[in-house]
PDB file of C-alpha atoms in Angstrom:
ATOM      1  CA  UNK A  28       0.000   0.000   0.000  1.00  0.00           C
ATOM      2  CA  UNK A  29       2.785   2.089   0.166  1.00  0.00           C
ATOM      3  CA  UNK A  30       4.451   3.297  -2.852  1.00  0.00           C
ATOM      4  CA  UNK A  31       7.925   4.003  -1.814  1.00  0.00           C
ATOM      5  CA  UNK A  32       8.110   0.240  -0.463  1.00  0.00           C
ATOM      6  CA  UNK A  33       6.700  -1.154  -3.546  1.00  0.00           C
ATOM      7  CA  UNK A  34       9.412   0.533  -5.539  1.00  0.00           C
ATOM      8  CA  UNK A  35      12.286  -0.374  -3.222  1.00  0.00           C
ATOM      9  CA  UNK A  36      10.986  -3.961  -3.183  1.00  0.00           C
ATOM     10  CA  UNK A  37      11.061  -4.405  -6.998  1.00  0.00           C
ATOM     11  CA  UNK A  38      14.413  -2.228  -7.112  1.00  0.00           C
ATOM     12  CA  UNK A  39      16.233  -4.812  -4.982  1.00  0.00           C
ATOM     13  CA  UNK A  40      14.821  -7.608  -6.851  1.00  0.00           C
ATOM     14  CA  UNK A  41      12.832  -9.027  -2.938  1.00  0.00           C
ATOM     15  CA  UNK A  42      10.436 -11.965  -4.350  1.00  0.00           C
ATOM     16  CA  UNK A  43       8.742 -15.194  -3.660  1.00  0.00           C
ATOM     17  CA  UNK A  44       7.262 -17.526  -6.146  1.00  0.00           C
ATOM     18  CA  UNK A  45       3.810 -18.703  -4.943  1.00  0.00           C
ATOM     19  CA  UNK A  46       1.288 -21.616  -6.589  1.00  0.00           C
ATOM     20  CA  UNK A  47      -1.532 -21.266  -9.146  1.00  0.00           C
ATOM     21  CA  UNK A  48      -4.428 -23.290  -9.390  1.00  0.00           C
ATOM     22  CA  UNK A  49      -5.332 -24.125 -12.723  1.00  0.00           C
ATOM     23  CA  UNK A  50      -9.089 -24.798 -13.638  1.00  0.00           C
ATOM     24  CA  UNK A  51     -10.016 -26.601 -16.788  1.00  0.00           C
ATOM     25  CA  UNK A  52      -6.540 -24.612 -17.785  1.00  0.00           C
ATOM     26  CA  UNK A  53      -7.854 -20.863 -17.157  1.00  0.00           C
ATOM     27  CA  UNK A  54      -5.571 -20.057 -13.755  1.00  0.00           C
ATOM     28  CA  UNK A  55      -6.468 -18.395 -10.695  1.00  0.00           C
ATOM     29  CA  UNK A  56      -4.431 -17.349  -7.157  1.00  0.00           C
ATOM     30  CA  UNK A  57      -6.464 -17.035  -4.782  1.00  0.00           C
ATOM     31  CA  UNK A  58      -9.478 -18.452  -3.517  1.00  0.00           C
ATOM     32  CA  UNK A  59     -12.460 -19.995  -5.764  1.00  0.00           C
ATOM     33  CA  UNK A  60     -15.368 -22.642  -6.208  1.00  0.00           C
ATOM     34  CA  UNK A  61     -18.678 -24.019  -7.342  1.00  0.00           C
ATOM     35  CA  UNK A  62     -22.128 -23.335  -5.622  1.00  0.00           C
ATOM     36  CA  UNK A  63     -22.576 -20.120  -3.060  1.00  0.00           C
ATOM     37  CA  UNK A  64     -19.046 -18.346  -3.865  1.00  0.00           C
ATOM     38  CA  UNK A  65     -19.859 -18.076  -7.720  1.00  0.00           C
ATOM     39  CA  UNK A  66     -23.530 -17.239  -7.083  1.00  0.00           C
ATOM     40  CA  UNK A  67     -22.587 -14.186  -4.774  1.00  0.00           C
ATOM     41  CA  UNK A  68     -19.636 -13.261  -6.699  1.00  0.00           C
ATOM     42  CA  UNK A  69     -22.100 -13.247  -9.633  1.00  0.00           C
ATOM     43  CA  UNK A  70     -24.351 -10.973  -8.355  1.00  0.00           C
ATOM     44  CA  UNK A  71     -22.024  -8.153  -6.820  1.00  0.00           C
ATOM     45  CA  UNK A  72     -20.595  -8.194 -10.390  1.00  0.00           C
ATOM     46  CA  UNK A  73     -23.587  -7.206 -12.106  1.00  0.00           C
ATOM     47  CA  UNK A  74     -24.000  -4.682  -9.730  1.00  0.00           C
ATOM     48  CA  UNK A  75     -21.415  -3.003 -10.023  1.00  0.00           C
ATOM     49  CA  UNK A  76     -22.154  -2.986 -13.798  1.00  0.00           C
ATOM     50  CA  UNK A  77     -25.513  -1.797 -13.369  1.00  0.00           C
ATOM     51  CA  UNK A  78     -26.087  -0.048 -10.050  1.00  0.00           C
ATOM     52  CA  UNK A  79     -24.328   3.787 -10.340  1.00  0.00           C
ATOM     53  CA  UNK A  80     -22.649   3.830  -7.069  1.00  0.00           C
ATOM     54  CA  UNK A  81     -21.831   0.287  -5.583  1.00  0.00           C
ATOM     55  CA  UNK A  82     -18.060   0.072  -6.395  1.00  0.00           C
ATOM     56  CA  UNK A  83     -17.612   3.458  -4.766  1.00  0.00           C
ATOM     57  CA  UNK A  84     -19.749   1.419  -1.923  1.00  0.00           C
ATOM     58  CA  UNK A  85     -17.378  -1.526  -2.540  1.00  0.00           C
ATOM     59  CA  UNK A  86     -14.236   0.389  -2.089  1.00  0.00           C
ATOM     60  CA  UNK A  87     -15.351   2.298   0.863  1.00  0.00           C
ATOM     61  CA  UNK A  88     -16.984  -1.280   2.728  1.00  0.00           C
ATOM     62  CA  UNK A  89     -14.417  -3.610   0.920  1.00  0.00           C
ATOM     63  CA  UNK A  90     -14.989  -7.113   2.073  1.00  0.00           C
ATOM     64  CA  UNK A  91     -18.101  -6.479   3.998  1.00  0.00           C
ATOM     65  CA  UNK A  92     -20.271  -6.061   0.815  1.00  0.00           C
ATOM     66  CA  UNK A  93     -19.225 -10.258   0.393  1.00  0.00           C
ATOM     67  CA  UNK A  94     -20.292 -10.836   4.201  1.00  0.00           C
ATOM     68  CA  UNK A  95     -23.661  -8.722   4.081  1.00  0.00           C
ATOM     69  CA  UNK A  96     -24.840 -10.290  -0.105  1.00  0.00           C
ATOM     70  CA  UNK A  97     -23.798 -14.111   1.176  1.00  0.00           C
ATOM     71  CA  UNK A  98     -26.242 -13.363   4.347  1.00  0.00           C
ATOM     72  CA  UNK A  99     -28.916 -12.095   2.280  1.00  0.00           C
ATOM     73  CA  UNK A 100     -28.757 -14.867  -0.050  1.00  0.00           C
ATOM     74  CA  UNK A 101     -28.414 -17.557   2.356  1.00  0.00           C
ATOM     75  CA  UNK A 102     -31.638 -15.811   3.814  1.00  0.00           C
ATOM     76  CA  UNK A 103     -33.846 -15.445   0.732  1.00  0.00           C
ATOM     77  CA  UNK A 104     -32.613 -16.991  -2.136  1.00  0.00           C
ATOM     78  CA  UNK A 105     -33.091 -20.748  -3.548  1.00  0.00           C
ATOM     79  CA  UNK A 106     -30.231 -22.711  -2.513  1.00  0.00           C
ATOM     80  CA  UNK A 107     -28.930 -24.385  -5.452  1.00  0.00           C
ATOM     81  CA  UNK A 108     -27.331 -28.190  -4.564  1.00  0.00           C
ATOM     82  CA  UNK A 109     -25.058 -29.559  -6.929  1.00  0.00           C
ATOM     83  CA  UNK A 110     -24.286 -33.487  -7.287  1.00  0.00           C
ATOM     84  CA  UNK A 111     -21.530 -34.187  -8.068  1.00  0.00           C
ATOM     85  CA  UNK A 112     -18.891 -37.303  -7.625  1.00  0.00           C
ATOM     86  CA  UNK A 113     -15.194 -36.043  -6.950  1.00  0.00           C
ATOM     87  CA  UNK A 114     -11.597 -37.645  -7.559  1.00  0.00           C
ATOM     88  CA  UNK A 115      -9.150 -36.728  -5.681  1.00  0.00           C
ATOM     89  CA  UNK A 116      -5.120 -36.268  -6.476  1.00  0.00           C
ATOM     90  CA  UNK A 117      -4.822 -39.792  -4.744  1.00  0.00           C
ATOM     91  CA  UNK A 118      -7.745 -41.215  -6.275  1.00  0.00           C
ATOM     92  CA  UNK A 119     -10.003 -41.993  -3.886  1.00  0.00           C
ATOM     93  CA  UNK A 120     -13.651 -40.790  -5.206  1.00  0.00           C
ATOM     94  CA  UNK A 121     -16.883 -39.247  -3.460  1.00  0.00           C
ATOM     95  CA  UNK A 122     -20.450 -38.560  -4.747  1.00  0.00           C
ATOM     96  CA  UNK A 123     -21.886 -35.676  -2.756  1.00  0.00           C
ATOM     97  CA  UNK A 124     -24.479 -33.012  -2.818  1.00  0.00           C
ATOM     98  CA  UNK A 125     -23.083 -29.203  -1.915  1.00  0.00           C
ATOM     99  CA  UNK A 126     -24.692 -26.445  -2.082  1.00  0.00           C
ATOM    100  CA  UNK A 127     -21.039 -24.984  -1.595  1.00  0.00           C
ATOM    101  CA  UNK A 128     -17.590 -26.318  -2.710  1.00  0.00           C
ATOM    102  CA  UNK A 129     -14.321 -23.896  -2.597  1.00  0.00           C
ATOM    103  CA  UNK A 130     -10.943 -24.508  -3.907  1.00  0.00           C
ATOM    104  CA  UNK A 131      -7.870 -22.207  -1.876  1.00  0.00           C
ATOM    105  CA  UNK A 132      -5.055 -21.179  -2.236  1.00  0.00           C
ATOM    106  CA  UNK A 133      -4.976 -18.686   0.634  1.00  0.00           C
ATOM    107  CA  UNK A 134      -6.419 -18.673   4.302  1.00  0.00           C
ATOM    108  CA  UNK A 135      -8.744 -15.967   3.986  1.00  0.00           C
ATOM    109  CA  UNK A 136     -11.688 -15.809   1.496  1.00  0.00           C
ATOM    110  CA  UNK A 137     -13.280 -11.738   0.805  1.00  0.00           C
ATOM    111  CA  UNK A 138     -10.915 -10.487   3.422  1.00  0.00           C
ATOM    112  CA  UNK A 139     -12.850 -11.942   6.307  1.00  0.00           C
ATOM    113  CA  UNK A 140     -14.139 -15.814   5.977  1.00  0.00           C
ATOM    114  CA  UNK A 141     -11.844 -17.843   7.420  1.00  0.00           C
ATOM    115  CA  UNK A 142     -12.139 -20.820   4.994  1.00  0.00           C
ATOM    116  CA  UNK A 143      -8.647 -22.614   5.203  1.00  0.00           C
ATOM    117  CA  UNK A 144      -6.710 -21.106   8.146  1.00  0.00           C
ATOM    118  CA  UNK A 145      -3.693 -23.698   7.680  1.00  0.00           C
ATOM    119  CA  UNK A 146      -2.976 -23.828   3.847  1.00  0.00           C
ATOM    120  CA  UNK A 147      -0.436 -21.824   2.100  1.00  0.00           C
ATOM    121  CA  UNK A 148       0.391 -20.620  -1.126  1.00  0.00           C
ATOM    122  CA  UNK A 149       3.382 -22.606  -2.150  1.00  0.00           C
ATOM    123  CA  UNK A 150       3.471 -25.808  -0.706  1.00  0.00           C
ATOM    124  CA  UNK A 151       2.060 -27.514  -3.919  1.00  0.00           C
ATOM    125  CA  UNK A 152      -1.028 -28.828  -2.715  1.00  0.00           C
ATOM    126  CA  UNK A 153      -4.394 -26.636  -2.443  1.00  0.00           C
ATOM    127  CA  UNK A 154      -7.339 -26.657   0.121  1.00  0.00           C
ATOM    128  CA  UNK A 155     -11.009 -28.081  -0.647  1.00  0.00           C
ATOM    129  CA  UNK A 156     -13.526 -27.307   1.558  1.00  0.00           C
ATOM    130  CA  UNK A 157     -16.805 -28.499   0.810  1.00  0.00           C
ATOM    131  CA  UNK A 158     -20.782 -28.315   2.909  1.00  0.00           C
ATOM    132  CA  UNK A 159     -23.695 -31.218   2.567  1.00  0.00           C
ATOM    133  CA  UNK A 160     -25.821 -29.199   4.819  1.00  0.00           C
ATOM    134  CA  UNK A 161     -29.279 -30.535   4.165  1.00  0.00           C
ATOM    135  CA  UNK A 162     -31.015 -27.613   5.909  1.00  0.00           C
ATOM    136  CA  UNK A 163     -30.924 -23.751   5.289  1.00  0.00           C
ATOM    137  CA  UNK A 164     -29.997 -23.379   8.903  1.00  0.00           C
ATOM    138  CA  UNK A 165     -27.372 -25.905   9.804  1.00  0.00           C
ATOM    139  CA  UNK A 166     -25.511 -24.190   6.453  1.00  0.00           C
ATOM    140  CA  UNK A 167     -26.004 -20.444   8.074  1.00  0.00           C
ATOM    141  CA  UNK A 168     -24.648 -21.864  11.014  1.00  0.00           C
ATOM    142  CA  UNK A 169     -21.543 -23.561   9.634  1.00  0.00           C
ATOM    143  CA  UNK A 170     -20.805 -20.686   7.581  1.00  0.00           C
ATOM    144  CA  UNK A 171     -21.077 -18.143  10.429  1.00  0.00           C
ATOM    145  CA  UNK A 172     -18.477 -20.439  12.663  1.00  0.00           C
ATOM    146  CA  UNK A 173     -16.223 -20.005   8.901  1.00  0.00           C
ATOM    147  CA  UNK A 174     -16.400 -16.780   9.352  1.00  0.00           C
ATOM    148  CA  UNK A 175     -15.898 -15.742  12.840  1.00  0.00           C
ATOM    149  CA  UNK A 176     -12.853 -18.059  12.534  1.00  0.00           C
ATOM    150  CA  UNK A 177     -13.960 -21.196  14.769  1.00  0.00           C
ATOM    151  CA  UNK A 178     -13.374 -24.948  14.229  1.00  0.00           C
ATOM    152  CA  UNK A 179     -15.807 -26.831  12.242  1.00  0.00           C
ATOM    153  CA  UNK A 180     -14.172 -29.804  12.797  1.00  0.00           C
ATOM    154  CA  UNK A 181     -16.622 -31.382  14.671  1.00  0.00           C
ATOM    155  CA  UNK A 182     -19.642 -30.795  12.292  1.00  0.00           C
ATOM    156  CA  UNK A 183     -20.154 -34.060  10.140  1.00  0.00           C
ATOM    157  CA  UNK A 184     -21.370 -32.144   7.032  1.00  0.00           C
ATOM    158  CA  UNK A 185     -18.220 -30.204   6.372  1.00  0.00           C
ATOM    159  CA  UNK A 186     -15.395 -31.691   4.741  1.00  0.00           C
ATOM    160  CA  UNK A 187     -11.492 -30.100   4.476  1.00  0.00           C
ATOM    161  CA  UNK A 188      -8.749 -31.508   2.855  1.00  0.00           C
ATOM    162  CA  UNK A 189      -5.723 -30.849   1.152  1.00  0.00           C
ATOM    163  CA  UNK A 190      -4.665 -32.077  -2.563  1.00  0.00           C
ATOM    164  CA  UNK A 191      -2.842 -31.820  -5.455  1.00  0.00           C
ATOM    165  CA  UNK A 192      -5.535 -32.031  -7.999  1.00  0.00           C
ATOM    166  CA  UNK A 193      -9.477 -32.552  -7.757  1.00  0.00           C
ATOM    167  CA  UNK A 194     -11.536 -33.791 -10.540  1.00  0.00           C
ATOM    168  CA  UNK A 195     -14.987 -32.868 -10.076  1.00  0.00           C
ATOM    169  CA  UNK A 196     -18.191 -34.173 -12.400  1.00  0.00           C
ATOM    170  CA  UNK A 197     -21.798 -33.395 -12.225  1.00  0.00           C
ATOM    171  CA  UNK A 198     -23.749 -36.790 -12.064  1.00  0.00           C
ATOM    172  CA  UNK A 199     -27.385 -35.031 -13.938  1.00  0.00           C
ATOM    173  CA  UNK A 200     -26.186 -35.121 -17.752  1.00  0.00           C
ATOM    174  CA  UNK A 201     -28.054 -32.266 -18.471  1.00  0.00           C
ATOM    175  CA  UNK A 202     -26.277 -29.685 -15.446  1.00  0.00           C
ATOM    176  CA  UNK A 203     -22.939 -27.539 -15.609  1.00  0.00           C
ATOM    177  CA  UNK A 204     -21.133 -26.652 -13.084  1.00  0.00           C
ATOM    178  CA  UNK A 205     -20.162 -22.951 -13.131  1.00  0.00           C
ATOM    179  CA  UNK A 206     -16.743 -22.068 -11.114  1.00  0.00           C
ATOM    180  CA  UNK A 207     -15.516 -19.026 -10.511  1.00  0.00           C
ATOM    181  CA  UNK A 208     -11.599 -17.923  -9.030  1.00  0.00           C
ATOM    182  CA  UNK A 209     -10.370 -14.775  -7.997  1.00  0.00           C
ATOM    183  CA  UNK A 210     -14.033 -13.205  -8.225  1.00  0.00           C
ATOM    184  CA  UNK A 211     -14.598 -13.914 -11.256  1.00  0.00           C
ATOM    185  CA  UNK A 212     -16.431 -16.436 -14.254  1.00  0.00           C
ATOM    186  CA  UNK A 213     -12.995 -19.207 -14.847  1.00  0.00           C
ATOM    187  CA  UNK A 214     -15.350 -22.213 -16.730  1.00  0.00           C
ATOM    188  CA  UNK A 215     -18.474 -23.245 -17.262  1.00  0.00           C
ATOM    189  CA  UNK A 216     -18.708 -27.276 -18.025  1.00  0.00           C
ATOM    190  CA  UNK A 217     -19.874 -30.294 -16.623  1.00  0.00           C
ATOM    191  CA  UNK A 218     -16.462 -31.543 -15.547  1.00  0.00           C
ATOM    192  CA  UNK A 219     -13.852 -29.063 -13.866  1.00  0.00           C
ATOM    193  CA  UNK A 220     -10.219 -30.426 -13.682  1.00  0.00           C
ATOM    194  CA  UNK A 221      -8.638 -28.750 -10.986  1.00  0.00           C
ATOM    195  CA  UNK A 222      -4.560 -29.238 -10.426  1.00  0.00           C
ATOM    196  CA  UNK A 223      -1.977 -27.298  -8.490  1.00  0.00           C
ATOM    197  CA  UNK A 224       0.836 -25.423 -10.846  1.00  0.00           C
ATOM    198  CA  UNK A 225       3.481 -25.580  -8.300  1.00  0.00           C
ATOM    199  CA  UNK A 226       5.969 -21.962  -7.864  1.00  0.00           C
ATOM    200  CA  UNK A 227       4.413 -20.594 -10.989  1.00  0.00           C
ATOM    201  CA  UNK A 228       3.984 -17.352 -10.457  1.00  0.00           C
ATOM    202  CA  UNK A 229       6.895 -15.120  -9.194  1.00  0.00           C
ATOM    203  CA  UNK A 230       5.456 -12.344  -6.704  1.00  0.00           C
ATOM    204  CA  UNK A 231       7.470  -9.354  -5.506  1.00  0.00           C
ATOM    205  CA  UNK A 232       7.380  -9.360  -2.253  1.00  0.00           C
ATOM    206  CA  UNK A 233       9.645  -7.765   0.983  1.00  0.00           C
ATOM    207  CA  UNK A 234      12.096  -9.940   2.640  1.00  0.00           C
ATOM    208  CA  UNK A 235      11.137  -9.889   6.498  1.00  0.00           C
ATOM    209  CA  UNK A 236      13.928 -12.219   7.475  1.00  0.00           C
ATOM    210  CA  UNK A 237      16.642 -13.810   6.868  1.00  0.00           C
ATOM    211  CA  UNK A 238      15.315 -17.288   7.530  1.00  0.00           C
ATOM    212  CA  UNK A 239      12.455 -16.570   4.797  1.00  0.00           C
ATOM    213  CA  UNK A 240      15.328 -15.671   2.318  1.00  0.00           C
ATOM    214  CA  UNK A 241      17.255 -18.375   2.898  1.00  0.00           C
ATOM    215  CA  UNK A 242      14.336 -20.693   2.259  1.00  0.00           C
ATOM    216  CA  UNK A 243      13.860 -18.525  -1.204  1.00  0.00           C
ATOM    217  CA  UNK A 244      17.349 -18.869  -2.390  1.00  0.00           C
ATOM    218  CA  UNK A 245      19.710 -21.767  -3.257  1.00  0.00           C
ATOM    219  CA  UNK A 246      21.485 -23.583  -1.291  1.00  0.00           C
ATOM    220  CA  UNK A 247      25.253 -22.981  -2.325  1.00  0.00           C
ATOM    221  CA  UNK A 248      24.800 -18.973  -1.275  1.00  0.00           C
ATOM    222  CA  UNK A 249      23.983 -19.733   1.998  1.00  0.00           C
ATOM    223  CA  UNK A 250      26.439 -22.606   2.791  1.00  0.00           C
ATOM    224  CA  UNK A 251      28.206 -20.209   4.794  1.00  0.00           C
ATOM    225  CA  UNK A 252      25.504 -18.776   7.179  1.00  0.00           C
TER     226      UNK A 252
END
C-alpha cells in the first residue's frame, strides 16, 4: 500500500514464487469454487455494472459487501445443490451433494471468511472445503463459525482436505457446473479439472527475514551462514 516500499521492493529484486491453481486450464491465485461463492460473486458483479454507485460502496466497505450479499442470499434466495462425484489427487472418489464447494489457495476468502486457516500458497497442494448441509440453517450456522474463525471440525457435514488435484463431475447429464476464481467467471462445463501449478507465479514481495530468504534462495549462497 505504500508506494515508496513497492518501488524499493522491486528495485532490490525481494520476491517469492507462490502456486496457481489451474481450472479446466484458465488459472487463478487465490481463492475460488462451485455453488454459493460463484452465485454471490455473480451478483455483486452485475451490480457493479448496473447499479451507479456500488463500487464506490465496494471500495469504501471492501470485504463487507461479500459478508452482508452471502447473508442475504443464504436468507432469501433458492439454494442451489449440486451433485456431483469427486476424484481426488490420490484417487479416492466421493459422490456428494453441496450447495457450496471452494478450492484455496490462501487462508482468507473476501478479506474476512476464514475458509482454510492452515494452507499456504506454495506448498504444492491446495485446500477443498466443501458443505452437505441438508437444511438452510445448519448451512447459516456452519458458515457463520467459517467466518468468525472457529473450528468446524466437529460438524459431520463439512469436509477439508488438502490435494494436489481434484476432478470434479456433475452426475445429472443435463447440469454444468459454473466455477468461478479470484471473483470472477474461470469455466463453465460439466467436468472441472482442478490441479496445483506448483511456484508458478513469481510475486514481488519484501524480505522480512533472513530465515524466509534463505528458504527462497539456493542452497550454495547460503552454505556459509
Amino acid at each position: 500500500r505504500k508506494l515508496k516500499k513497492a518501488v524499493e521492493c522491486i528495485r532490490r529484486d525481494h520476491f517469492k514464487t507462490i502456486d496457481l491453481i489451474s481450472v479446466n486450464g484458465c488459472l487463478m491465485a487465490t481463492n475460488g469454487g462451485i455453488g454459493l461463492v460463484g452465485e454471490v460473486a455473480e451478483n455483486i458483479n452485475d451490480w457493479r455494472q448496473r447499479i451507479p454507485g456500488f463500487k464506490g460502496l465496494m471500495t469504501r466497505t471492501r470485504h463487507h459487501v461479500y459478508t452482508g450479499v452471502l447473508s442475504t442470499h443464504l436468507a432469501a434466495s433458492k439454494i442451489t445443490r449440486h451433485n456431483v462425484r469427486i476424484e481426488l489427487g490420490s484417487g479416492e472418489t466421493r459422490e456428494i451433494c453441496t450447495p457450496l464447494l471452494l478450492v484455496n489457495n490462501q487462508p482468507k476468502l473476501g478479506g474476512s471468511f476464514s475458509v482454510a486457516p492452515n494452507t499456504r500458497n506454495d506448498d504444492g497442494t491446495f485446500n477443498v472445503l466443501y458443505f452437505t448441509h441438508e437444511r438452510r440453517m445448519d448451512l447459516l450456522n456452519a458458515i457463520l463459525r467459517v467466518k468468525r474463525g472457529k473450528s468446524v471440525a466437529g460438524d459431520p457435514h463439512v469436509v477439508q482436505l488438502e490435494t494436489d488435484r481434484i476432478f470434479i463431475d456433475h452426475l445429472e447429464a443435463d447440469k454444468t457446473l459454473h466455477f468461478f476464481g479470484d471473483g470472477e467467471s474461470i469455466a463453465r462445463a460439466s467436468a472441472l479439472d482442478i490441479v496445483i501449478k506448483p511456484r508458478a507465479l513469481r510475486v514481488f514481495s519484501p524480505l522480512t527475514t533472513i530465515v524466509e530468504r534463505i528458504t527462497r534462495e539456493p542452497a550454495e549462497k547460503w552454505n556459509t551462514v
